[in-house]
Short mmCIF file of C-alpha atoms in Angstrom, two decimals:
data_model
loop_
_atom_site.label_atom_id
_atom_site.label_comp_id
_atom_site.label_asym_id
_atom_site.label_seq_id
_atom_site.Cartn_x
_atom_site.Cartn_y
_atom_site.Cartn_z
CA MET A 815 -21.97 -8.21 -6.63
CA ASN A 816 -20.51 -11.63 -7.40
CA LYS A 817 -21.27 -12.71 -10.98
CA VAL A 818 -22.53 -16.30 -10.90
CA VAL A 819 -21.87 -18.42 -13.96
CA SER A 820 -22.98 -22.05 -14.27
CA VAL A 821 -20.53 -24.92 -14.82
CA ASN A 822 -22.07 -25.58 -18.23
CA ASP A 823 -21.53 -21.96 -19.27
CA TYR A 824 -17.85 -22.31 -18.32
CA LEU A 825 -17.40 -25.63 -20.08
CA LYS A 826 -19.07 -24.52 -23.36
CA ASN A 827 -16.46 -21.73 -23.54
CA PHE A 828 -13.60 -24.16 -23.61
CA PRO A 829 -11.52 -23.14 -26.69
CA HIS A 830 -10.62 -26.64 -27.99
CA THR A 831 -12.61 -29.63 -29.25
CA SER A 832 -11.48 -31.94 -26.48
CA PHE A 833 -10.16 -31.78 -22.92
CA ARG A 834 -6.75 -32.92 -21.74
CA SER A 835 -6.56 -34.99 -18.54
CA ASN A 836 -8.12 -33.20 -15.55
CA GLN A 837 -8.87 -29.94 -17.42
CA GLU A 838 -12.65 -30.40 -17.16
CA GLN A 839 -12.46 -31.08 -13.40
CA VAL A 840 -10.26 -28.02 -12.83
CA ILE A 841 -12.70 -25.79 -14.71
CA GLU A 842 -15.53 -27.10 -12.55
CA GLN A 843 -13.49 -26.42 -9.38
CA VAL A 844 -12.67 -22.90 -10.44
CA CYS A 845 -16.37 -22.24 -11.34
CA ASN A 846 -17.58 -23.49 -7.93
CA ALA A 847 -14.93 -21.48 -6.09
CA PHE A 848 -15.77 -18.18 -7.86
CA ASN A 849 -19.49 -18.81 -7.44
CA SER A 850 -18.91 -19.40 -3.70
CA GLY A 851 -17.41 -15.91 -3.34
CA TYR A 852 -13.71 -16.66 -3.61
CA LYS A 853 -11.81 -13.73 -5.13
CA TYR A 854 -8.46 -15.37 -5.79
CA ILE A 855 -7.92 -18.83 -7.31
CA ILE A 856 -4.42 -20.36 -7.37
CA LEU A 857 -3.88 -22.95 -9.99
CA GLU A 858 -0.67 -24.97 -9.81
CA ALA A 859 -0.27 -27.38 -12.69
CA PRO A 860 2.65 -28.79 -14.58
CA THR A 861 3.92 -27.57 -17.98
CA GLY A 862 1.82 -29.21 -20.69
CA PHE A 863 -1.33 -29.34 -18.56
CA GLY A 864 -2.96 -26.61 -20.67
CA LYS A 865 -3.23 -23.78 -18.11
CA SER A 866 -3.72 -21.20 -20.87
CA ALA A 867 -6.82 -23.07 -22.13
CA ILE A 868 -8.22 -22.95 -18.56
CA ALA A 869 -7.52 -19.17 -18.50
CA ILE A 870 -9.25 -18.56 -21.83
CA THR A 871 -12.27 -20.66 -20.75
CA ILE A 872 -12.76 -18.65 -17.56
CA ALA A 873 -12.16 -15.34 -19.39
CA ARG A 874 -14.69 -16.13 -22.10
CA ALA A 875 -17.30 -17.27 -19.60
CA LEU A 876 -16.96 -14.10 -17.45
CA GLY A 877 -16.90 -11.79 -20.49
CA SER A 878 -13.84 -9.67 -20.08
CA SER A 879 -10.29 -10.10 -18.90
CA TYR A 880 -6.75 -8.88 -18.58
CA ILE A 881 -4.13 -11.67 -18.98
CA CYS A 882 -0.60 -11.07 -17.85
CA THR A 883 2.43 -13.18 -18.55
CA ALA A 884 6.15 -12.89 -18.06
CA THR A 885 7.56 -12.47 -21.55
CA LYS A 886 6.79 -11.14 -25.04
CA ASP A 887 7.28 -14.65 -26.47
CA LEU A 888 4.50 -15.99 -24.22
CA GLN A 889 2.29 -13.09 -25.30
CA THR A 890 2.86 -14.14 -28.92
CA GLN A 891 2.13 -17.75 -28.09
CA TYR A 892 -1.18 -16.78 -26.49
CA THR A 893 -2.28 -14.65 -29.43
CA ASN A 894 -1.28 -17.29 -31.91
CA ASP A 895 -3.44 -19.88 -30.11
CA TYR A 896 -6.35 -17.64 -29.15
CA LYS A 897 -7.43 -15.01 -31.72
CA LEU A 898 -9.82 -13.25 -29.32
CA LEU A 899 -6.85 -11.71 -27.44
CA LYS A 900 -5.50 -8.25 -28.29
CA VAL A 901 -1.79 -7.89 -27.44
CA ALA A 902 -0.13 -4.82 -25.87
CA LYS A 903 3.64 -4.38 -25.94
CA GLY A 904 5.96 -1.53 -25.01
CA LYS A 905 7.21 1.36 -27.12
CA SER A 906 10.58 -0.21 -27.84
CA ASN A 907 8.92 -2.87 -29.99
CA PHE A 908 7.62 -0.42 -32.57
CA LEU A 909 9.24 1.79 -35.18
CA CYS A 910 8.36 5.50 -34.83
CA ARG A 911 6.36 6.47 -37.98
CA VAL A 912 7.83 9.97 -38.06
CA LYS A 913 11.31 8.52 -38.13
CA GLU A 914 10.20 5.86 -40.60
CA ASP A 915 9.21 8.64 -43.01
CA PHE A 916 12.78 9.92 -43.04
CA ILE A 917 14.23 6.41 -43.26
CA GLU A 918 12.09 5.41 -46.27
CA LYS A 919 13.14 8.60 -48.11
CA GLY A 920 16.81 8.17 -47.24
CA LYS A 921 16.81 11.34 -45.17
CA TYR A 922 17.23 9.89 -41.67
CA PHE A 923 20.08 11.15 -39.45
CA CYS A 924 20.45 10.77 -35.68
CA THR A 925 22.50 13.44 -34.02
CA SER A 926 22.88 11.36 -30.89
CA CYS A 927 24.43 8.44 -32.80
CA ASN A 928 25.93 10.74 -35.48
CA SER A 929 24.70 8.23 -38.04
CA GLY A 930 22.27 8.15 -40.94
CA SER A 931 21.92 4.32 -40.86
CA GLU A 932 18.81 3.01 -39.12
CA ASN A 933 20.79 -0.24 -38.53
CA GLU A 934 23.45 1.61 -36.51
CA CYS A 935 21.02 3.83 -34.64
CA ARG A 936 19.22 2.65 -31.52
CA HIS A 937 16.78 5.60 -31.40
CA THR A 938 14.29 4.69 -34.22
CA SER A 939 11.65 3.13 -31.94
CA CYS A 940 8.60 4.81 -30.38
CA GLU A 941 10.64 4.86 -27.19
CA TYR A 942 12.53 7.82 -28.71
CA GLY A 943 9.72 9.37 -30.72
CA PRO A 944 9.70 13.13 -31.12
CA CYS A 945 6.38 13.23 -29.26
CA LEU A 946 8.48 12.65 -26.13
CA SER A 947 10.96 15.43 -26.62
CA ASP A 948 9.58 17.98 -29.11
CA GLN A 949 6.85 20.25 -27.74
CA SER A 950 5.34 20.72 -31.24
CA MET A 951 4.89 16.91 -31.48
CA GLU A 952 3.30 16.37 -28.07
CA GLY A 953 -0.37 15.36 -27.86
CA THR A 954 -2.12 16.09 -31.13
CA GLY A 955 1.07 17.60 -32.58
CA CYS A 956 1.99 14.24 -34.06
CA LYS A 957 -0.65 13.44 -36.68
CA TYR A 958 -0.01 9.68 -36.43
CA ARG A 959 -0.99 9.73 -32.80
CA THR A 960 -4.41 8.41 -31.94
CA PHE A 961 -6.31 8.44 -28.61
CA ILE A 962 -8.30 5.84 -26.76
CA ASN A 963 -11.66 7.53 -27.35
CA ASP A 964 -11.09 7.25 -31.06
CA TYR A 965 -11.66 3.49 -30.87
CA LYS A 966 -14.91 1.54 -30.77
CA THR A 967 -15.62 -2.18 -30.28
CA ASP A 968 -18.16 -3.89 -32.53
CA ASN A 969 -19.90 -7.11 -31.47
CA LYS A 970 -18.41 -6.76 -28.03
CA GLY A 971 -17.97 -10.04 -26.22
CA LYS A 972 -18.76 -12.17 -29.28
CA GLU A 973 -16.52 -14.33 -31.36
CA ASN A 974 -16.51 -11.77 -34.19
CA GLU A 975 -15.59 -8.86 -31.90
CA ARG A 976 -13.64 -6.11 -33.74
CA THR A 977 -11.87 -3.09 -32.26
CA LEU A 978 -11.22 -0.27 -34.70
CA ILE A 979 -11.04 3.53 -35.14
CA ASN A 980 -14.27 5.37 -35.82
CA ARG A 981 -14.72 6.10 -39.55
CA GLU A 982 -15.30 9.78 -38.78
CA LYS A 983 -12.06 9.88 -36.84
CA ILE A 984 -10.11 8.32 -39.67
CA GLU A 985 -11.33 11.02 -42.09
CA TYR A 986 -10.50 13.66 -39.56
CA TYR A 987 -6.98 12.32 -39.09
CA LYS A 988 -6.41 12.10 -42.85
CA THR A 989 -7.43 15.77 -43.22
CA GLU A 990 -5.12 16.86 -40.42
CA TYR A 991 -2.34 14.73 -41.77
CA SER A 992 -2.58 16.26 -45.28
CA ASN A 993 -1.90 19.78 -43.77
CA TRP A 994 0.92 18.63 -41.45
CA ILE A 995 4.10 20.67 -41.79
CA HIS A 996 6.15 17.50 -41.23
CA LEU A 997 5.15 16.28 -44.67
CA LYS A 998 6.84 19.20 -46.43
CA ASN A 999 10.08 17.29 -45.91
CA PHE A 1000 8.91 14.80 -48.60
CA ASP A 1001 7.85 15.04 -52.23
CA THR A 1002 5.44 12.15 -52.06
CA PRO A 1003 4.15 11.50 -48.54
CA ARG A 1004 2.68 8.20 -47.54
CA GLU A 1005 -0.98 7.61 -46.83
CA TRP A 1006 -2.06 8.18 -43.21
CA ASN A 1007 -1.88 5.26 -40.79
CA PRO A 1008 -1.96 5.36 -36.97
CA CYS A 1009 1.10 5.14 -34.74
CA TYR A 1010 2.07 1.47 -34.37
CA TYR A 1011 2.43 1.68 -30.61
CA PHE A 1012 -0.66 3.65 -29.66
CA ASP A 1013 -2.89 1.78 -32.16
CA GLN A 1014 -2.06 -1.66 -30.71
CA LEU A 1015 -2.25 -0.34 -27.11
CA PHE A 1016 -5.71 1.23 -27.53
CA GLN A 1017 -7.03 -1.81 -29.31
CA ALA A 1018 -5.89 -3.95 -26.39
CA LEU A 1019 -7.42 -1.58 -23.84
CA LYS A 1020 -10.76 -1.37 -25.72
CA ALA A 1021 -11.08 -5.10 -26.45
CA SER A 1022 -12.90 -7.46 -24.13
CA HIS A 1023 -9.81 -9.64 -23.70
CA SER A 1024 -6.18 -8.59 -23.95
CA ILE A 1025 -2.76 -9.84 -22.96
CA PHE A 1026 0.13 -7.91 -21.46
CA ASN A 1027 3.58 -8.68 -20.23
CA TYR A 1028 4.13 -7.73 -16.59
CA SER A 1029 6.35 -4.83 -17.49
CA ILE A 1030 3.81 -2.90 -19.58
CA PHE A 1031 0.88 -3.88 -17.27
CA LEU A 1032 2.66 -2.40 -14.25
CA SER A 1033 3.48 0.78 -16.09
CA LEU A 1034 -0.15 1.18 -17.22
CA LEU A 1035 -1.50 0.79 -13.69
CA THR A 1036 -0.61 4.40 -13.03
CA ASN A 1037 -3.51 5.50 -15.23
CA LYS A 1038 -6.79 4.50 -13.61
CA ASN A 1039 -8.89 6.06 -16.42
CA MET A 1040 -7.06 3.98 -19.06
CA MET A 1041 -7.10 0.70 -17.19
CA GLN A 1042 -10.80 0.06 -16.72
CA GLN A 1043 -11.90 -2.75 -14.46
CA ARG A 1044 -12.67 -6.11 -16.09
CA GLU A 1045 -14.26 -9.26 -14.71
CA LEU A 1046 -11.08 -11.33 -14.59
CA LEU A 1047 -7.33 -10.85 -14.08
CA VAL A 1048 -5.14 -13.80 -15.04
CA LEU A 1049 -1.60 -13.85 -13.72
CA ASP A 1050 0.30 -16.50 -15.66
CA GLU A 1051 3.83 -17.54 -14.69
CA ALA A 1052 2.83 -16.03 -11.30
CA HIS A 1053 5.93 -17.35 -9.52
CA LEU A 1054 7.80 -14.64 -11.44
CA LEU A 1055 5.43 -11.80 -10.32
CA GLU A 1056 7.49 -10.99 -7.19
CA THR A 1057 10.61 -10.70 -9.35
CA GLU A 1058 8.88 -8.45 -11.84
CA ILE A 1059 7.63 -6.19 -9.09
CA VAL A 1060 11.12 -5.91 -7.59
CA LYS A 1061 12.49 -5.20 -11.11
CA PHE A 1062 9.84 -2.49 -11.69
CA ARG A 1063 10.06 -0.90 -8.23
CA GLY A 1064 13.71 -1.42 -7.57
CA LEU A 1065 16.50 0.91 -8.59
CA SER A 1066 20.00 0.39 -10.02
CA ILE A 1067 22.42 3.35 -10.24
CA SER A 1068 25.54 2.67 -12.26
CA LYS A 1069 28.49 4.95 -12.79
CA LYS A 1070 28.64 4.03 -16.49
CA ARG A 1071 25.10 5.03 -17.24
CA TRP A 1072 24.98 8.24 -15.20
CA ARG A 1073 28.27 9.50 -16.63
CA ARG A 1074 26.40 9.81 -19.89
CA TYR A 1075 24.50 12.64 -18.19
CA ILE A 1076 27.02 13.89 -15.62
CA PRO A 1077 30.62 13.46 -16.93
CA LYS A 1078 32.20 13.81 -13.46
CA PHE A 1079 29.62 11.67 -11.71
CA LYS A 1080 31.01 9.91 -8.64
CA MET A 1081 29.58 7.30 -6.25
CA VAL A 1082 30.36 7.53 -2.59
CA ASP A 1083 30.69 4.25 -0.74
CA TYR A 1084 27.90 4.06 1.83
CA GLY A 1085 28.13 0.31 2.03
CA TYR A 1086 24.75 -1.10 2.90
CA ASP A 1087 23.57 1.96 4.85
CA LEU A 1088 20.12 2.88 3.41
CA ASP A 1089 20.07 6.34 4.97
CA GLY A 1090 23.44 7.22 3.39
CA TRP A 1091 22.27 6.05 -0.03
CA LEU A 1092 18.97 7.89 0.36
CA ASP A 1093 20.87 11.14 0.91
CA PHE A 1094 22.97 10.27 -2.18
CA LEU A 1095 19.83 9.70 -4.26
CA LEU A 1096 18.28 13.00 -3.14
CA ASP A 1097 21.47 14.87 -4.08
CA LEU A 1098 21.61 13.12 -7.39
CA GLU A 1099 18.00 13.94 -8.11
CA GLU A 1100 18.57 17.68 -7.40
CA THR A 1101 21.76 17.72 -9.51
CA ILE A 1102 20.22 16.14 -12.62
CA LEU A 1103 17.01 18.20 -12.42
CA LYS A 1104 18.94 21.42 -12.27
CA LEU A 1105 21.28 20.23 -15.06
CA ILE A 1106 18.39 19.94 -17.51
CA GLY A 1107 16.63 23.09 -16.35
CA TYR A 1108 13.96 21.78 -13.98
CA ASP A 1109 14.94 23.85 -10.97
CA SER A 1110 11.33 24.57 -10.00
CA LEU A 1111 10.57 20.88 -9.78
CA VAL A 1112 13.27 20.50 -7.12
CA TYR A 1113 11.36 22.91 -4.85
CA THR A 1114 8.05 21.22 -5.61
CA LEU A 1115 9.41 17.79 -4.65
CA VAL A 1116 10.87 19.13 -1.35
CA LYS A 1117 7.51 20.68 -0.48
CA GLU A 1118 5.46 17.62 -1.42
CA ARG A 1119 7.70 15.23 0.50
CA LYS A 1120 7.44 17.36 3.62
CA VAL A 1121 3.65 17.29 3.48
CA LYS A 1122 3.15 13.65 2.31
CA TYR A 1123 6.05 11.81 3.99
CA GLY A 1124 7.00 14.16 6.77
CA TYR A 1125 10.48 14.45 5.32
CA ASP A 1126 12.49 17.59 5.89
CA SER A 1127 15.33 17.69 3.37
CA LYS A 1128 17.18 20.39 5.44
CA ARG A 1129 17.25 18.28 8.58
CA LYS A 1130 17.45 15.03 6.50
CA ALA A 1131 15.29 13.32 9.05
CA LYS A 1132 11.77 11.99 9.15
CA ALA A 1133 9.20 13.86 11.15
CA ARG A 1134 7.48 12.06 14.04
CA ASN A 1135 4.06 12.44 12.42
CA LYS A 1136 5.01 10.64 9.24
CA ARG A 1137 1.99 9.58 7.22
CA ILE A 1138 1.79 6.07 5.86
CA VAL A 1139 1.19 5.99 2.13
CA SER A 1140 -0.67 3.13 0.54
CA ALA A 1141 0.61 1.18 -2.53
CA SER A 1142 -2.30 2.44 -4.64
CA GLU A 1143 -1.24 6.03 -3.87
CA LEU A 1144 2.28 5.20 -4.90
CA PHE A 1145 1.04 4.16 -8.36
CA GLU A 1146 -0.85 7.47 -8.56
CA ASP A 1147 2.32 9.31 -7.66
CA ASP A 1148 4.11 7.80 -10.64
CA SER A 1149 1.50 9.31 -12.96
CA SER A 1150 1.56 12.80 -11.46
CA LEU A 1151 5.33 12.89 -11.54
CA GLU A 1152 5.37 12.14 -15.30
CA ILE A 1153 2.86 14.97 -15.90
CA ASP A 1154 4.89 17.43 -13.87
CA ILE A 1155 8.05 16.68 -15.73
CA LYS A 1156 6.48 16.90 -19.16
CA SER A 1157 4.80 20.17 -18.26
CA GLU A 1158 8.12 21.86 -17.50
CA SER A 1159 9.45 24.09 -20.25
CA GLY A 1160 13.02 24.73 -19.15
CA LYS A 1161 14.65 21.95 -21.15
CA ASN A 1162 18.42 22.24 -21.69
CA LEU A 1163 18.78 22.66 -25.46
CA HIS A 1164 22.43 21.65 -25.35
CA ILE A 1165 21.42 18.02 -24.60
CA HIS A 1166 20.49 15.73 -27.50
CA LYS A 1167 16.77 15.00 -27.53
CA GLU A 1168 17.31 11.21 -27.35
CA LEU A 1169 19.64 11.59 -24.37
CA LEU A 1170 17.08 13.84 -22.74
CA ILE A 1171 14.44 11.17 -23.05
CA ASP A 1172 16.80 8.72 -21.26
CA ILE A 1173 17.42 11.29 -18.56
CA VAL A 1174 13.75 11.96 -17.97
CA GLN A 1175 12.96 8.22 -17.76
CA ASP A 1176 15.82 7.72 -15.24
CA ILE A 1177 14.69 10.71 -13.22
CA GLU A 1178 11.15 9.35 -13.04
CA LYS A 1179 12.43 6.01 -11.75
CA LEU A 1180 14.82 7.71 -9.35
CA THR A 1181 12.12 9.97 -7.93
CA ARG A 1182 9.60 7.16 -7.66
CA THR A 1183 12.13 5.09 -5.70
CA ILE A 1184 12.92 8.00 -3.35
CA ASN A 1185 9.21 8.45 -2.65
CA ASN A 1186 8.78 4.71 -2.06
CA ILE A 1187 11.67 4.66 0.39
CA LEU A 1188 10.34 7.75 2.24
CA SER A 1189 6.91 6.21 2.52
CA SER A 1190 8.15 2.93 3.92
CA PRO A 1191 11.85 3.04 4.87
CA LYS A 1192 11.76 -0.25 6.83
CA ASN A 1193 10.65 -2.07 3.68
CA TRP A 1194 13.75 -1.12 1.63
CA ILE A 1195 17.25 -2.45 1.55
CA VAL A 1196 20.52 -1.92 -0.27
CA SER A 1197 20.67 -5.29 -2.07
CA GLU A 1198 24.04 -4.93 -3.87
CA VAL A 1199 27.05 -2.67 -3.87
CA HIS A 1200 29.27 -3.57 -6.83
CA LYS A 1201 32.90 -2.43 -6.76
CA GLU A 1202 35.83 -2.41 -9.19
CA ASN A 1203 39.31 -1.67 -7.81
CA TYR A 1204 37.67 -0.64 -4.51
CA ASP A 1205 35.45 2.01 -6.19
CA VAL A 1206 31.68 1.70 -6.20
CA VAL A 1207 30.46 1.37 -9.81
CA ARG A 1208 26.84 0.22 -9.15
CA VAL A 1209 24.38 0.17 -6.30
CA GLU A 1210 21.01 -1.57 -6.24
CA LEU A 1211 18.09 -0.94 -3.93
CA LYS A 1212 14.88 -2.97 -3.71
CA PRO A 1213 11.79 -3.46 -1.59
CA LEU A 1214 12.21 -6.17 1.02
CA ASP A 1215 8.52 -7.11 0.91
CA PRO A 1216 6.85 -6.36 -2.42
CA SER A 1217 3.48 -7.79 -1.28
CA LYS A 1218 1.81 -4.38 -0.80
CA TYR A 1219 2.55 -3.53 -4.44
CA ILE A 1220 1.32 -6.94 -5.61
CA ARG A 1221 -1.90 -6.48 -3.60
CA THR A 1222 -2.71 -3.45 -5.71
CA ILE A 1223 -2.39 -5.58 -8.81
CA VAL A 1224 -4.46 -8.52 -7.66
CA GLU A 1225 -7.24 -6.14 -6.56
CA LYS A 1226 -7.57 -4.73 -10.03
CA CYS A 1227 -10.47 -7.03 -10.97
CA PRO A 1228 -13.24 -8.72 -8.95
CA LYS A 1229 -11.78 -12.17 -9.78
CA THR A 1230 -8.17 -13.22 -10.11
CA LEU A 1231 -6.82 -16.50 -11.50
CA ILE A 1232 -3.19 -17.06 -10.46
CA MET A 1233 -1.36 -19.73 -12.42
CA SER A 1234 2.06 -21.37 -12.15
CA ALA A 1235 3.83 -24.70 -12.59
CA THR A 1236 6.19 -24.02 -9.65
CA ILE A 1237 4.44 -22.65 -6.55
CA LEU A 1238 5.81 -25.26 -4.09
CA ASN A 1239 4.42 -23.83 -0.85
CA HIS A 1240 1.05 -22.19 -1.42
CA LYS A 1241 0.91 -20.60 2.07
CA THR A 1242 4.20 -18.81 1.51
CA PHE A 1243 3.11 -17.93 -2.01
CA GLU A 1244 -0.09 -16.33 -0.70
CA LYS A 1245 1.83 -14.34 1.86
CA ASN A 1246 4.27 -13.07 -0.77
CA LEU A 1247 1.30 -11.95 -2.91
CA GLY A 1248 -0.32 -10.20 0.02
CA ILE A 1249 -3.49 -12.30 -0.06
CA ASP A 1250 -4.89 -14.24 2.81
CA SER A 1251 -6.73 -17.59 2.53
CA GLU A 1252 -8.13 -17.17 6.09
CA GLU A 1253 -10.32 -14.33 4.81
CA ASN A 1254 -12.05 -16.94 2.59
CA LYS A 1255 -10.95 -15.03 -0.52
CA THR A 1256 -8.33 -17.44 -1.77
CA LYS A 1257 -8.83 -20.99 -3.02
#
């Protein structure tokens, strides 16, 4: 049911003491459009107009929102200007507390970098936390790790809203922490505090209003239980959304990177032939999975692709009765793949844990791309074949039309505000986003 909010209710939620030129009129237009049943509002306004203030006004009036923007710097700008927003950033932005323990006590050493200096090592962030590679640290094994149900929101929707961990949970974690075998490495352990990454993520997911960059928002869409529906989705810098989708969905295979995993890795020159490169990707996937001990997953993927996409790996041809897979199902596939990989126990112990994390992340992206191509081969192209001395050193593949992936994003919330300073042709823009003004949903 469409939530109707009066113009006055919108205007009284304006976050500043005075309006800039035309801001008040734009808020009234957005209000009337949403109240008339429009689902998508496209706002094109120049830099300096104050689009972020418009977004915050609409978000506060409707009660809950996800705001997405292109960069971490813009996230910071939003949170500096509007304190009601909780920010969510990726794992690479946060120091792993387990590794921080060793660093503070002068006991840190990275076997992958062969260095004890945190300044020389690139594996100290949560992106390379032991929870991703050490079975004893997975889930509740890491006592710094918290979970989304640990958090509550007081005064929800009000100016003094607070998101925090339940007091009972804090006491529970402190007790668990005091008995943690990890602490035996240190004479004087620190007091318990939650993991930097998960704490800020769960606060953002529990709060009424939060801001993401496109990269982390796209990655979180795979988890429907975590990403609950809110009243409003704001897509800022929306002219970059198509680029972000292509970056997230596309694939780049470089000889330099993959030789870290497979020393004799070679790239065959298939030119711009998608079928040839698809065979190459399938062979690469099988090789790397077997290399790290996931042989059973190879069989599972072959079986699933035959059922879901009508693809027979032996014949290397698509069946006539190929089933069309929706974009929302593709996001679900990302999640199930990650779980399958993490549940495998045949990890190759001869590979450094940090390198294994890189391998698993690259396998996930490789497998996701293969599945995307199989589900919609006509929508994929080989966008670049880079050569050095006539040898292929990098190939890039991307979706030709990313609109079906974008449609899944803009349908996340009942109302979507799409903002940019450089839309140019709104009809083309709507088409690229997969939304249709003729359905009376876009204004």
